[in-house]
Amino acid sequence: MELMVRNARLLNRNGLYRVAVRDGKIASIQEETPDSIAEGDEAFATGRCEEQIHAEGLLLLPPYVESHIHLDAVLTAGEPRWNESGTLFEGIQIWSERKPYLTEEDVRQRALRALQGLAGQGVLHVRTHVDICDPQLTALKSLLALKNEVRSWVNVQIVAFPQMGICSYPKGAELLEESLKLGADAVGAIPHYEFTREDGIQSLHILFELAQKYDRLIDVHCDEIDDEHSRFVEMLAALAYRTGLKGRVTASHTTAMHSYSNAYVSKLMNLLQLSEINFVANPLVNTHLQGRFDPYPKRRGMTRIKELLEAGLNVSLGTDCIMDPWYPLGSGNMLHAANMALHVGHMTGNREIPLGVQMVTEGGARSLDIMEGYGIEEGRPANFIIVDGQDPWELMRRMPVTRYVVYRGKLIASTNPAETSLYVGRSGDPQSHPIGYL
Ligand code: 17E
Ligand code: FE2
């Protein structure tokens, strides 16, 4: 026995559990009893169990999943200048000014720092987009190597993302295909940014041909604009349905859906259900980028998470950016993204609040198509986190730290929660009262 977690709380179950790990897998999950506690002490004392974690009633979850981030651009905010308008378009312009200065080592160092920060918070599955509109494919080559370098502690999935368009950027389709030959896991597109609507549609046909030829997943930056006429998601869903790729397809952002008429959404929803595609919302970055051309009242520019979930579709979340040309903030905290999603989406009903946690765990695993090896079940890889809270409502309210992070049976990070001393004694004497949280 390599590791035993004791007295852990599990989602949707009463009682406390002991989770035993052997050969990097979850060997057993048993309810703790006075006997099991005595037996656990003995196993540790005699060396049968090498390492133990006392969860002390805290919640054990499968790892957080970052469904959407741009690791090639992280930590470049202000280079060569700051985004003053706060629009997607100024961000793309600044990024194209920064791109000529990319080197493989520059990308590696920034992306590695971001991955370390993510893993420390319990984010162990990361889907990153990487801009392939670069004749040298510098960022892609760097991230493919980094993915391999970090594989013992985090699972990285790479989407070949044509930031400047497939049809509108010189040799866009060729660069995309070259990226798949080099080993990208998924293929992307950006139809709303192509020169014309027809180019946008054409780019989706090219995308599906490549995905089928190389047997890759699809994740499209789709309708990320406050334009109710941007309707590429219907074509994406129709192609996903007709090709049978269905759940291997993801629509990211889809912020225009916020602005569609309800009549159109009700027609669209039927197709989306047939297609079974996944949705990824980026609540922090899209509340910041969208609505920038609006006078008051300003639109929120978030896709319709609540209605998509109610229709039985899968929705997961991304943080999108960590200090880059698009967003000066960002810390890779998945609970921040989930908390924002609940607010902007009016999902604060008692039964809706736990969906925040669902979207950054299991929902993410579904988008990344990694459900087979994901979850707290005997026989699955021993990937889990122990968070400083007891249930999803508490996680959404307090956004607590992740105390322990375990990947393939190994403890890879631990964090102590902040401790407050309060000096307001009844007598007015300086006293220290370590307090718990609210
Ligand atoms: N590129 C894009 O097209 N959209 C975004 N939200 C980011 C980069 C961050
Ligand atoms: Fe994005």
Short mmCIF file of C-alpha atoms and ligand atoms in Angstrom, two decimals, residues 68 70 129 161 221 224 253 282 320, ligand 2:
data_model
loop_
_atom_site.label_atom_id
_atom_site.label_comp_id
_atom_site.label_asym_id
_atom_site.label_seq_id
_atom_site.Cartn_x
_atom_site.Cartn_y
_atom_site.Cartn_z
CA HIS A 68 -9.68 26.23 -21.61
CA HIS A 70 -3.92 29.80 -23.56
CA HIS A 129 -5.01 26.29 -26.93
CA PHE A 161 -5.69 27.04 -32.51
CA HIS A 221 -13.46 29.31 -30.42
CA GLU A 224 -16.97 34.95 -29.18
CA HIS A 253 -17.03 30.78 -25.50
CA ASN A 282 -14.92 31.34 -19.60
CA ASP A 320 -8.81 31.30 -20.37
FE FE2 B 2 -9.88 31.26 -25.53
#
